[in-house]
CSV table of C-alpha atoms and ligand atoms in Angstrom, one decimal:
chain,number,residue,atom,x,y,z
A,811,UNK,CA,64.0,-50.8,-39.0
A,812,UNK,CA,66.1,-50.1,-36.2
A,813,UNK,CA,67.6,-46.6,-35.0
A,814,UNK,CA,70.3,-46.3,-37.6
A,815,UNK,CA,67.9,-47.4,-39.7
A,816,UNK,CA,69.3,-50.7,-40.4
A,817,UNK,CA,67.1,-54.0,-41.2
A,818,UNK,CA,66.0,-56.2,-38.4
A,819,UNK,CA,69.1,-58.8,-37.9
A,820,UNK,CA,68.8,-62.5,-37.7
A,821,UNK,CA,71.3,-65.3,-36.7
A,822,UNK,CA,73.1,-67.3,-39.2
A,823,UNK,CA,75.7,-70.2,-38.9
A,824,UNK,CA,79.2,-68.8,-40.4
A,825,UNK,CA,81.5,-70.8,-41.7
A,826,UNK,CA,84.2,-68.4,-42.5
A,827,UNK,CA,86.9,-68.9,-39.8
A,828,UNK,CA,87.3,-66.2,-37.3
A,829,UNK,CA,84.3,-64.2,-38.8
A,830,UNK,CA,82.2,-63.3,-35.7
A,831,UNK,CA,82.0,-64.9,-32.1
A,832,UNK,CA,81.9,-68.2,-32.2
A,833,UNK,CA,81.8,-69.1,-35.3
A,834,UNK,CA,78.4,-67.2,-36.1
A,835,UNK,CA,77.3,-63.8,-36.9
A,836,UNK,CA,74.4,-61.8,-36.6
A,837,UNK,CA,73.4,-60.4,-40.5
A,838,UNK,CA,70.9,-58.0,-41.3
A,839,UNK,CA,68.5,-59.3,-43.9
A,840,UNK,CA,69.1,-57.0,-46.7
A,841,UNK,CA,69.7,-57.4,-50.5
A,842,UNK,CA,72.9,-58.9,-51.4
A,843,UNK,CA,74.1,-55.6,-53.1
A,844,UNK,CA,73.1,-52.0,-51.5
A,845,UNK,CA,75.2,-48.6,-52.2
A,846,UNK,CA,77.5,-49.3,-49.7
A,847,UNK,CA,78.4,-52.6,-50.6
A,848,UNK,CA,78.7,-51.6,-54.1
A,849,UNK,CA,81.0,-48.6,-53.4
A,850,UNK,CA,83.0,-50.8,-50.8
A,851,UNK,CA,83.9,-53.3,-53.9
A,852,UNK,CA,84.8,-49.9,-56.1
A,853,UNK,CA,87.2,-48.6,-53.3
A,854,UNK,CA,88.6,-52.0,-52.6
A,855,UNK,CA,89.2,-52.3,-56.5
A,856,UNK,CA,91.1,-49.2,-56.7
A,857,UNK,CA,93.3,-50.2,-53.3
A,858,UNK,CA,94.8,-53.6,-54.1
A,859,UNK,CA,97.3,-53.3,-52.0
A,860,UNK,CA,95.0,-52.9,-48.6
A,861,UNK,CA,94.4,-56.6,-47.0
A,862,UNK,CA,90.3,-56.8,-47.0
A,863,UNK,CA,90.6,-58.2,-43.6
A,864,UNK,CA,92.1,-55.7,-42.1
A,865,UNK,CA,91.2,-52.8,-44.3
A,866,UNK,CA,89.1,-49.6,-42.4
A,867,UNK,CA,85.8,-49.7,-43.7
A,868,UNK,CA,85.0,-47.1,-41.2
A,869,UNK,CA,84.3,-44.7,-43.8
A,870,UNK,CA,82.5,-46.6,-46.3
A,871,UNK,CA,80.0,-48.3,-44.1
A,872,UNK,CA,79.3,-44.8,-43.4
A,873,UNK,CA,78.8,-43.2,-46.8
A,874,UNK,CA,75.4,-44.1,-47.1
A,875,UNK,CA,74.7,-41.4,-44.7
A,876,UNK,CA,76.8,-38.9,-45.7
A,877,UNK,CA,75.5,-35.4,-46.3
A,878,UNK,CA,75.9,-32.1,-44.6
A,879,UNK,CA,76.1,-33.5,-41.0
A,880,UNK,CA,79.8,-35.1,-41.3
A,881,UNK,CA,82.2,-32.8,-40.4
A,882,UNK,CA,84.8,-31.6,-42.8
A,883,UNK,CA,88.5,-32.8,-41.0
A,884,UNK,CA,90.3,-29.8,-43.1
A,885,UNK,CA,88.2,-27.2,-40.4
A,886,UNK,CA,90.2,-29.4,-37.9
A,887,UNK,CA,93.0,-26.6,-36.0
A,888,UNK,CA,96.6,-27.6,-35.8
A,889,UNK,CA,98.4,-28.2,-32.8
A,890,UNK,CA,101.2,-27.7,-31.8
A,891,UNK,CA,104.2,-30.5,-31.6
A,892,UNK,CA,106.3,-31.0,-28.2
A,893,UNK,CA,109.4,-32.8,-27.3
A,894,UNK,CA,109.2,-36.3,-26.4
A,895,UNK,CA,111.1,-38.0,-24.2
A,896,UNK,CA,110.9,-41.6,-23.0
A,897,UNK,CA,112.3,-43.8,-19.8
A,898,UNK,CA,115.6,-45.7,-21.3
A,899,UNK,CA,116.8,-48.6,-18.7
A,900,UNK,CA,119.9,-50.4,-18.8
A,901,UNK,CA,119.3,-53.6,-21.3
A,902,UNK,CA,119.5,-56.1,-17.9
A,903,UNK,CA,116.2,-53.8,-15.9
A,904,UNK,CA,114.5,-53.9,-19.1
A,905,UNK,CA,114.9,-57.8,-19.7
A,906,UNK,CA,113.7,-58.1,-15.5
A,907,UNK,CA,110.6,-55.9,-16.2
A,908,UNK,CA,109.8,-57.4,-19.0
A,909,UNK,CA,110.1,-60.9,-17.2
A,910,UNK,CA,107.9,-59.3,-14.1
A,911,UNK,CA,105.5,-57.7,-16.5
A,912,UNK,CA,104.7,-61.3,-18.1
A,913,UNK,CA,104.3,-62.9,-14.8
A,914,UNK,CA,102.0,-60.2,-13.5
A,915,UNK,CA,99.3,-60.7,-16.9
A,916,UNK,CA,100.5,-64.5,-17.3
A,917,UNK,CA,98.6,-64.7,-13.7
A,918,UNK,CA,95.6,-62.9,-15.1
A,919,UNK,CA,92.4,-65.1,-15.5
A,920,UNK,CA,88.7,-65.1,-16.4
A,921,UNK,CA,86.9,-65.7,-12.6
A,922,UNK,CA,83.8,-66.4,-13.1
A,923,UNK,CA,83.3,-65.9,-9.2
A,924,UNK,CA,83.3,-62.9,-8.0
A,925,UNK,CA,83.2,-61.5,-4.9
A,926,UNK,CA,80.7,-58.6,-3.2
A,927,UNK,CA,83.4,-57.5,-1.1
A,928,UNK,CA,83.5,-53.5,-2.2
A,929,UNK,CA,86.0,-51.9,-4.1
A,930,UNK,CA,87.4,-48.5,-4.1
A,931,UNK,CA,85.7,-46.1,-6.4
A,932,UNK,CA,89.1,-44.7,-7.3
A,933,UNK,CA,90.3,-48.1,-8.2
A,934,UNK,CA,87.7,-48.0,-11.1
A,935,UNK,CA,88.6,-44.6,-12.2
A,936,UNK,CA,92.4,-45.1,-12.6
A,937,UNK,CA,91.8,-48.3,-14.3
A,938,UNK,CA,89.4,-46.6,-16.7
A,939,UNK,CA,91.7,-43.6,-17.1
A,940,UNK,CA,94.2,-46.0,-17.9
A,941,UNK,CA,92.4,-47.6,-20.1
A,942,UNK,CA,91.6,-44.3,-22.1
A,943,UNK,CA,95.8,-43.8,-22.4
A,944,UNK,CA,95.2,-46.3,-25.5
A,945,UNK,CA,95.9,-45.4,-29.2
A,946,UNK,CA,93.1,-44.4,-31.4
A,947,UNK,CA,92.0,-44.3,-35.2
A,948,UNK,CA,93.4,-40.4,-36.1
A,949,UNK,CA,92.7,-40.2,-31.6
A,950,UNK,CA,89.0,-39.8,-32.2
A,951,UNK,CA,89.5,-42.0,-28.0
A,952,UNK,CA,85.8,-43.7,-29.7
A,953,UNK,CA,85.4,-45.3,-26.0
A,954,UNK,CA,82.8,-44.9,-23.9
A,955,UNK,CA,82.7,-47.1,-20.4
A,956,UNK,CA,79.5,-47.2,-18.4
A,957,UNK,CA,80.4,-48.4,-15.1
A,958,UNK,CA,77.4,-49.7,-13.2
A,959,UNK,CA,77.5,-50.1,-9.3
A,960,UNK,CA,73.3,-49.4,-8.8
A,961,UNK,CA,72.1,-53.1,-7.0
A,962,UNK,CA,69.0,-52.1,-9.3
A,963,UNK,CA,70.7,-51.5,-12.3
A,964,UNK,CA,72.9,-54.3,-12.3
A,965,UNK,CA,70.0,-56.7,-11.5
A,966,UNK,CA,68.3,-55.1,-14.6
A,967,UNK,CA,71.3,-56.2,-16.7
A,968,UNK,CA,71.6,-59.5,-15.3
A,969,UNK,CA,67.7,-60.1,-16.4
A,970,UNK,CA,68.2,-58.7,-19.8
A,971,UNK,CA,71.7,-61.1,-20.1
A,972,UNK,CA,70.5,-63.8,-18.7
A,973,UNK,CA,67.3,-63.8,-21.1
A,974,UNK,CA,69.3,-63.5,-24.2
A,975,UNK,CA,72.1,-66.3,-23.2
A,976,UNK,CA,69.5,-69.0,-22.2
A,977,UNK,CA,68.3,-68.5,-25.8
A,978,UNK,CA,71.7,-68.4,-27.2
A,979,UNK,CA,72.3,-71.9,-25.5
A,980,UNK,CA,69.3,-73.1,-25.9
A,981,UNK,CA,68.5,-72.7,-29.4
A,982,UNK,CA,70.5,-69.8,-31.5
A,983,UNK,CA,73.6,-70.9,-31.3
A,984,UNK,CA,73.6,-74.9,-32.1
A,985,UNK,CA,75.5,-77.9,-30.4
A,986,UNK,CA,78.8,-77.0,-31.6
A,987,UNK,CA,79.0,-73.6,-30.1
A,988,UNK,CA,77.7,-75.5,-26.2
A,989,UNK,CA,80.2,-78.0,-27.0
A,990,UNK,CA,83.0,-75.8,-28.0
A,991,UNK,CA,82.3,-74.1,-24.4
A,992,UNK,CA,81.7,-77.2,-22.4
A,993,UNK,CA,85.0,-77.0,-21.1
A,994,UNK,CA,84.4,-73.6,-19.2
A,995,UNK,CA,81.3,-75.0,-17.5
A,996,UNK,CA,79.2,-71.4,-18.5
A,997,UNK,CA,76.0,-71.1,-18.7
A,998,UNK,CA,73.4,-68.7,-19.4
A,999,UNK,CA,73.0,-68.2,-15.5
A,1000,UNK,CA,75.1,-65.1,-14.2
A,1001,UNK,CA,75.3,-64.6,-10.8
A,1002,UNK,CA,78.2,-62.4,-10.9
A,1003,UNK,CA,76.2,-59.6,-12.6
A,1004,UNK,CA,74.1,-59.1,-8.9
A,1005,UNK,CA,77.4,-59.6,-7.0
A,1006,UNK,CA,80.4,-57.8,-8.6
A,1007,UNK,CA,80.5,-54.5,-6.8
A,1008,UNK,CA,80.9,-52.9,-10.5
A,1009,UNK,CA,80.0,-53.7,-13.9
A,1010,UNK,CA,82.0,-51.8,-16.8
A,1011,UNK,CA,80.3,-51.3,-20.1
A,1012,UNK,CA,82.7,-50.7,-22.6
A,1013,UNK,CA,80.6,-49.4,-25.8
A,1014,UNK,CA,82.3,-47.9,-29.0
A,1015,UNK,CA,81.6,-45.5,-30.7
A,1016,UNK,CA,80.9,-45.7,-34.4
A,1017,UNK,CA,81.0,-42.1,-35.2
A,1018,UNK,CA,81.5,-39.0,-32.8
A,1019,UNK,CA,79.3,-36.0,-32.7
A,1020,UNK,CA,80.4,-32.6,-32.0
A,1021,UNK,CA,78.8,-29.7,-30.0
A,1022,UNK,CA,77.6,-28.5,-33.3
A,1023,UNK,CA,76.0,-32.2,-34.4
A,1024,UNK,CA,78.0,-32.8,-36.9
A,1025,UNK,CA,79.1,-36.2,-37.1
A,1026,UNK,CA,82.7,-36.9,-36.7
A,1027,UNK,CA,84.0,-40.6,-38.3
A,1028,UNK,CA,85.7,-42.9,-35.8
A,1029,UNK,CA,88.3,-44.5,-38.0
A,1030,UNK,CA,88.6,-48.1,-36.8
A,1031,UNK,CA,86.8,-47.7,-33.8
A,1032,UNK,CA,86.2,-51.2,-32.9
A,1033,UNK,CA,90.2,-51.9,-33.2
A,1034,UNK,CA,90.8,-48.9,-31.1
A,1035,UNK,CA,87.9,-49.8,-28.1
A,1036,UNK,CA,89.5,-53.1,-28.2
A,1037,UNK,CA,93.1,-52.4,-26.8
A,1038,UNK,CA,91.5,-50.0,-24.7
A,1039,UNK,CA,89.8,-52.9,-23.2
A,1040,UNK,CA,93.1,-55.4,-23.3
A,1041,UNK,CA,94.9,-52.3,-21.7
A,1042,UNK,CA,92.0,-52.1,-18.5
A,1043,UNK,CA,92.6,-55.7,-18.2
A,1044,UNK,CA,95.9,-55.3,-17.9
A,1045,UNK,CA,94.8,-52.1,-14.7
A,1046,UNK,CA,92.4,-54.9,-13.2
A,1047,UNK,CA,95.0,-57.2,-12.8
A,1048,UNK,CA,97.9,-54.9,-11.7
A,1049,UNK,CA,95.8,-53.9,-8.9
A,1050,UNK,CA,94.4,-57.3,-8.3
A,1051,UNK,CA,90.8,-57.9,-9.5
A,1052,UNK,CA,89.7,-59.7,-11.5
A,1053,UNK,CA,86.7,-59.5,-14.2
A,1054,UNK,CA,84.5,-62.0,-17.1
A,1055,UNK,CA,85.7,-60.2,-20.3
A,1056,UNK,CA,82.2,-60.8,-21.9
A,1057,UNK,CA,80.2,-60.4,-24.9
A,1058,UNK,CA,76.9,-60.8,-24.3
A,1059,UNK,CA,75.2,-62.4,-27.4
A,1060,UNK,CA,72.3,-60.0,-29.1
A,1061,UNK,CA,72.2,-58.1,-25.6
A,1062,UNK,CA,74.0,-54.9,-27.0
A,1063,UNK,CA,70.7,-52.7,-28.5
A,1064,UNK,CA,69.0,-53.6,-25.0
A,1065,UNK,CA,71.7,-52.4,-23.1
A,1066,UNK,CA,72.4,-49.4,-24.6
A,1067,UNK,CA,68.4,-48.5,-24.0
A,1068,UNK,CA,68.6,-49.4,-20.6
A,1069,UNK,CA,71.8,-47.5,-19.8
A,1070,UNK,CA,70.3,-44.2,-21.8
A,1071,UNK,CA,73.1,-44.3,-24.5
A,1072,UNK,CA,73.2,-42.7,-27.4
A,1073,UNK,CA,72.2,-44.7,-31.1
A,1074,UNK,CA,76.6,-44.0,-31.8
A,1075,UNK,CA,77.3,-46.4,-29.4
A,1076,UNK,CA,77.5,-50.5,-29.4
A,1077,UNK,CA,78.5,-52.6,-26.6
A,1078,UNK,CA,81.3,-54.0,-27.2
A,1079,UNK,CA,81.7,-56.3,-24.4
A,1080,UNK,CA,80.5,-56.2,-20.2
A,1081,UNK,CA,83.4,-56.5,-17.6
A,1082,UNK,CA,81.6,-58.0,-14.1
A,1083,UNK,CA,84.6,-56.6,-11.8
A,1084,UNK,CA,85.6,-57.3,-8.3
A,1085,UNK,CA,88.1,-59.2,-5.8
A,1086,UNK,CA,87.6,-63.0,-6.5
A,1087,UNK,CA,85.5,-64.9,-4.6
A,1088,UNK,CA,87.4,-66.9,-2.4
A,1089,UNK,CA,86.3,-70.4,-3.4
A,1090,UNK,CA,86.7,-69.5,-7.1
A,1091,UNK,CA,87.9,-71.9,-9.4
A,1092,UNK,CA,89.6,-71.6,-12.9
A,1093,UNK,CA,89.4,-74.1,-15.5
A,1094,UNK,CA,93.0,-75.9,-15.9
A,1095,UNK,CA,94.2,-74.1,-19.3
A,1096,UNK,CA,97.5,-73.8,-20.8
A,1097,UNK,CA,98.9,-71.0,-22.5
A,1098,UNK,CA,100.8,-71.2,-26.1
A,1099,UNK,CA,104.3,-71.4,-25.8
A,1100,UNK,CA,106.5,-68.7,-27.6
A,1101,UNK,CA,107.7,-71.2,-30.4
A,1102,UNK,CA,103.8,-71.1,-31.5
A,1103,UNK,CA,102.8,-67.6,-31.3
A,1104,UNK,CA,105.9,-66.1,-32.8
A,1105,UNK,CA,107.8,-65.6,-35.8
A,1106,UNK,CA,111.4,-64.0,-36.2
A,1107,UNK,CA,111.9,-63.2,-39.8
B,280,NDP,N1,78.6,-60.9,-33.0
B,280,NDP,C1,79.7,-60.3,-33.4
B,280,NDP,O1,80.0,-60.3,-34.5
B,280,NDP,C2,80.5,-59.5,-32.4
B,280,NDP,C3,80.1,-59.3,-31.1
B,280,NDP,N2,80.8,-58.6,-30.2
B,280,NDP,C4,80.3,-58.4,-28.9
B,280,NDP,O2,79.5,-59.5,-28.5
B,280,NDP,C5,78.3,-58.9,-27.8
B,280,NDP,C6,77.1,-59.1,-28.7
B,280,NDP,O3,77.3,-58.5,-29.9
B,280,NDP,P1,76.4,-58.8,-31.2
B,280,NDP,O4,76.2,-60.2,-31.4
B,280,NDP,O5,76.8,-57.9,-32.3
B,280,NDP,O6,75.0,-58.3,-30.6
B,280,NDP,P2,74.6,-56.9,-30.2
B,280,NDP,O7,73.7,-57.3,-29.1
B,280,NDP,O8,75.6,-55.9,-29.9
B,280,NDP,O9,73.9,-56.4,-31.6
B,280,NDP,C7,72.8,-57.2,-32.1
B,280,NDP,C8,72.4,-56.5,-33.4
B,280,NDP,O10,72.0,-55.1,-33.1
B,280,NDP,C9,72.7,-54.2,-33.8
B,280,NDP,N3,73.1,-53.1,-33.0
B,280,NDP,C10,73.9,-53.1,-31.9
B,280,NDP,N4,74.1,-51.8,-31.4
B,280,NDP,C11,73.4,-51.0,-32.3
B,280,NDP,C12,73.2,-49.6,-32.3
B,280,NDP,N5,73.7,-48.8,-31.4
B,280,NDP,N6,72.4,-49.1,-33.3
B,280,NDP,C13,71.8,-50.0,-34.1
B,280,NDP,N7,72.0,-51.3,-34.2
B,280,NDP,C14,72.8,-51.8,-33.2
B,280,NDP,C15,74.0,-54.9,-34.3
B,280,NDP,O11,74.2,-54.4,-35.6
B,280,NDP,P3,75.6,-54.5,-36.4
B,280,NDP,O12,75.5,-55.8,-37.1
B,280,NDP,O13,75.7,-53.4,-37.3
B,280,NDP,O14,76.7,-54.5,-35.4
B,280,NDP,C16,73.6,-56.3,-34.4
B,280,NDP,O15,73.0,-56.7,-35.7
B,280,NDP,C17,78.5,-57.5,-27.7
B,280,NDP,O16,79.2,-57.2,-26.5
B,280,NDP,C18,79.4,-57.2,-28.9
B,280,NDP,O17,80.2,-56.1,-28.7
B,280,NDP,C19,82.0,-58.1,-30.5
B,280,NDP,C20,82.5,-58.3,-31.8
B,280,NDP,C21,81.8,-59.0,-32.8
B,281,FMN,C1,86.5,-61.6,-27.3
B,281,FMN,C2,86.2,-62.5,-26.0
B,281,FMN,C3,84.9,-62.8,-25.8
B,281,FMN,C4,84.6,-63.6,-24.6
B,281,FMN,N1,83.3,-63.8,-24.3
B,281,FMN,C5,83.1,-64.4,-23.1
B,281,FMN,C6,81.7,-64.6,-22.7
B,281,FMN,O1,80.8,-64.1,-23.4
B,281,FMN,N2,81.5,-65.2,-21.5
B,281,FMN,C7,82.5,-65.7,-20.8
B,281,FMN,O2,82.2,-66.3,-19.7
B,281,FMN,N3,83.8,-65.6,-21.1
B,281,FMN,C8,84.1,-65.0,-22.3
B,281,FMN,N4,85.4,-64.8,-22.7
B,281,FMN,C9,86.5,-65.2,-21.8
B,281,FMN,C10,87.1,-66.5,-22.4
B,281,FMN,O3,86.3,-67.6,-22.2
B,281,FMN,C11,88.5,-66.7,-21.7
B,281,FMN,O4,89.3,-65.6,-21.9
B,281,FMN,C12,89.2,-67.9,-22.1
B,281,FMN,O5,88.4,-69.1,-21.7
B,281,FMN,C13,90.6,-68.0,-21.6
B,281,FMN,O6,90.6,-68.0,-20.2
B,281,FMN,P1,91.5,-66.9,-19.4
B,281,FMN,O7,90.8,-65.6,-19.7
B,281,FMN,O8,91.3,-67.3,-18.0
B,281,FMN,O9,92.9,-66.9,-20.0
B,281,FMN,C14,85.7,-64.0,-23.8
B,281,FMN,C15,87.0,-63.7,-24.1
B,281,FMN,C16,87.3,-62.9,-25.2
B,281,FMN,C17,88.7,-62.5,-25.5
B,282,BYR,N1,78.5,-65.5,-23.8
B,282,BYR,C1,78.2,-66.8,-23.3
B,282,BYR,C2,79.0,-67.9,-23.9
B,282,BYR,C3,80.5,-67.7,-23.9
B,282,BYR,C4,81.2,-68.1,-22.9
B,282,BYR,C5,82.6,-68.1,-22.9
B,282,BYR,C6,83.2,-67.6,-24.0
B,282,BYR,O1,84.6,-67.5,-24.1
B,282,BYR,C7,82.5,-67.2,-25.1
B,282,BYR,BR1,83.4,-66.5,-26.6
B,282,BYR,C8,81.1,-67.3,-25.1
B,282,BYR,C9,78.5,-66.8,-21.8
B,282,BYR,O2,78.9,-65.8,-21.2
B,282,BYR,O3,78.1,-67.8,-21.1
């Protein structure tokens, strides 16, 4: 039993498309049916209309544990509402910034290479502030970013890493999975976790907890954590550096022990950041063109 009280997980091949990363999930071995899973199929019964794929189980994953520590939203104050007033450009500046906007990201790439030259402290904290300006599930902000610059600290990580991902290529995840990443040339060896000047944790939150330890739900919090995380990208490259957005297979419970955080939070993915390294290379990919991504109805 772990923390949360959850069964011990194991690795299983999934075939269902998109379900987990790279094709294969971690499951808890646990009895097909428990409470939750029970009163999940009750709920989605009596909400046809909400797409299971999308729907915000937030709430009923955590039902199991309700009780008096969840916090009652009706003792919630109001606020107040204030005027709102955007920036409105003539239709040809908005067409040019969206144009420059697109070639500033469309220049953005994963660099696996990264340099030790240092990096302004401040950098970090306006990209991380930025990141933080991101819509929320009911703005519980369920983000929490570690950012790691201790030589000792980061070596620590890279050991933990670096253990997990040999076993992930080696054994756990199968030949399709190497093959799938062949093309990126990765393996499980990860310099730039010694070398980046900074390494940015993004964990979310599952739940929050107030001053008075109640527990607060995080309505889609792993939704939410994620376009904070596309929006930092986003910082990183406007201010040109460049990071690995990655997700460290099976490394997340380890992490959060190491970096002291609390059982609420799961690492969601590790951003090595820095100035590229100036013989870094990028594999040759292409982008999808508009005609394939879009759809004007
Ligand atoms: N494998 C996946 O499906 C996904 C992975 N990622 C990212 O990939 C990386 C690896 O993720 P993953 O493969 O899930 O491995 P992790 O290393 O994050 O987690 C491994 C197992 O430990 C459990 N766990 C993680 N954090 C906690 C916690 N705070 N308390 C209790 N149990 C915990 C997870 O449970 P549980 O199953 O409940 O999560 C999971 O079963 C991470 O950066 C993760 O964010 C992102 C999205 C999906
Ligand atoms: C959700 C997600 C998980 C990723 N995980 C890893 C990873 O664990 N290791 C890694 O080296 N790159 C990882 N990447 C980076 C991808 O390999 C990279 O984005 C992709 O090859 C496209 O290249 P580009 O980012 O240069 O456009 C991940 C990207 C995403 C969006
Ligand atoms: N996490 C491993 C494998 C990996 C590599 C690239 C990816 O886009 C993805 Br998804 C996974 C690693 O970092 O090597």
């Amino acid at each position: 039993m772990n923390e949360r009280g959850s069964s011990v997980p194991t690795v299983t091949e999934c075939s269902m498309p998109g379900a987990q990363e790279d094709g294969y999930m971690l499951v808890k071995s646990k009895d097909a049916e428990t409470p939750s899973s029970r009163l999940k199929a009750a709920k989605v019964d009596s909400r046809p209309w909400v797409d299971q794929e999308v729907q915000d189980d937030t709430e009923l994953e955590q039902r199991e544990d309700e009780g008096d520590d969840w916090v009652d939203r009706s003792e919630e104050q109001d606020i107040p509402h204030v005027p709102y007033s955007a920036m409105r450009y003539p239709e040809e500046t908005m067409v040019e910034r969206s144009k420059e906007f697109y070639r500033l990201l469309n220049q953005r790439r994963t660099v696996r290479l990264i340099s030790p030259e240092p990096v302004p402290r401040e950098v970090i904290d306006n990209v991380i502030l930025t990141a933080g300006t991101a819509p929320s599930g009911a703005h519980t902000e369920p983000w929490t970013f570690v950012v790691v610059s201790d030589p000792e600290m980061k070596h620590q990580i890279r050991q933990i890493v670096e253990e997990e991902e040999e076993v992930n290529y080696r054994q756990r995840m199968g030949d399709k999975w190497v093959k799938d990443l062949a093309k990126l040339r990765t393996n499980w060896i990860k310099d730039y976790l010694d070398v980046a000047p900074y390494l940015i944790l993004i964990f979310k939150q599952t739940y929050g907890i107030l001053p008075n330890n109640k527990k607060k739900t995080h309505y889609y919090n792993e939704i939410s954590v994620s376009i904070a995380s596309g929006i930092l990208l986003a910082a990183l490259q406007n201010v040109g550096l460049v990071t690995v957005t990655s997700t460290p297979l099976n490394c997340g419970p380890q992490l959060r022990l190491l970096l002291k955080r609390p059982a609420n939070e799961k690492l969601l993915m590790l951003l090595p950041v820095g100035y590229p390294a100036p013989d870094a290379t990028v594999p040759e990919l292409e982008r999808k063109p508009l005609e394939d991504i879009v759809v004007h109805i």
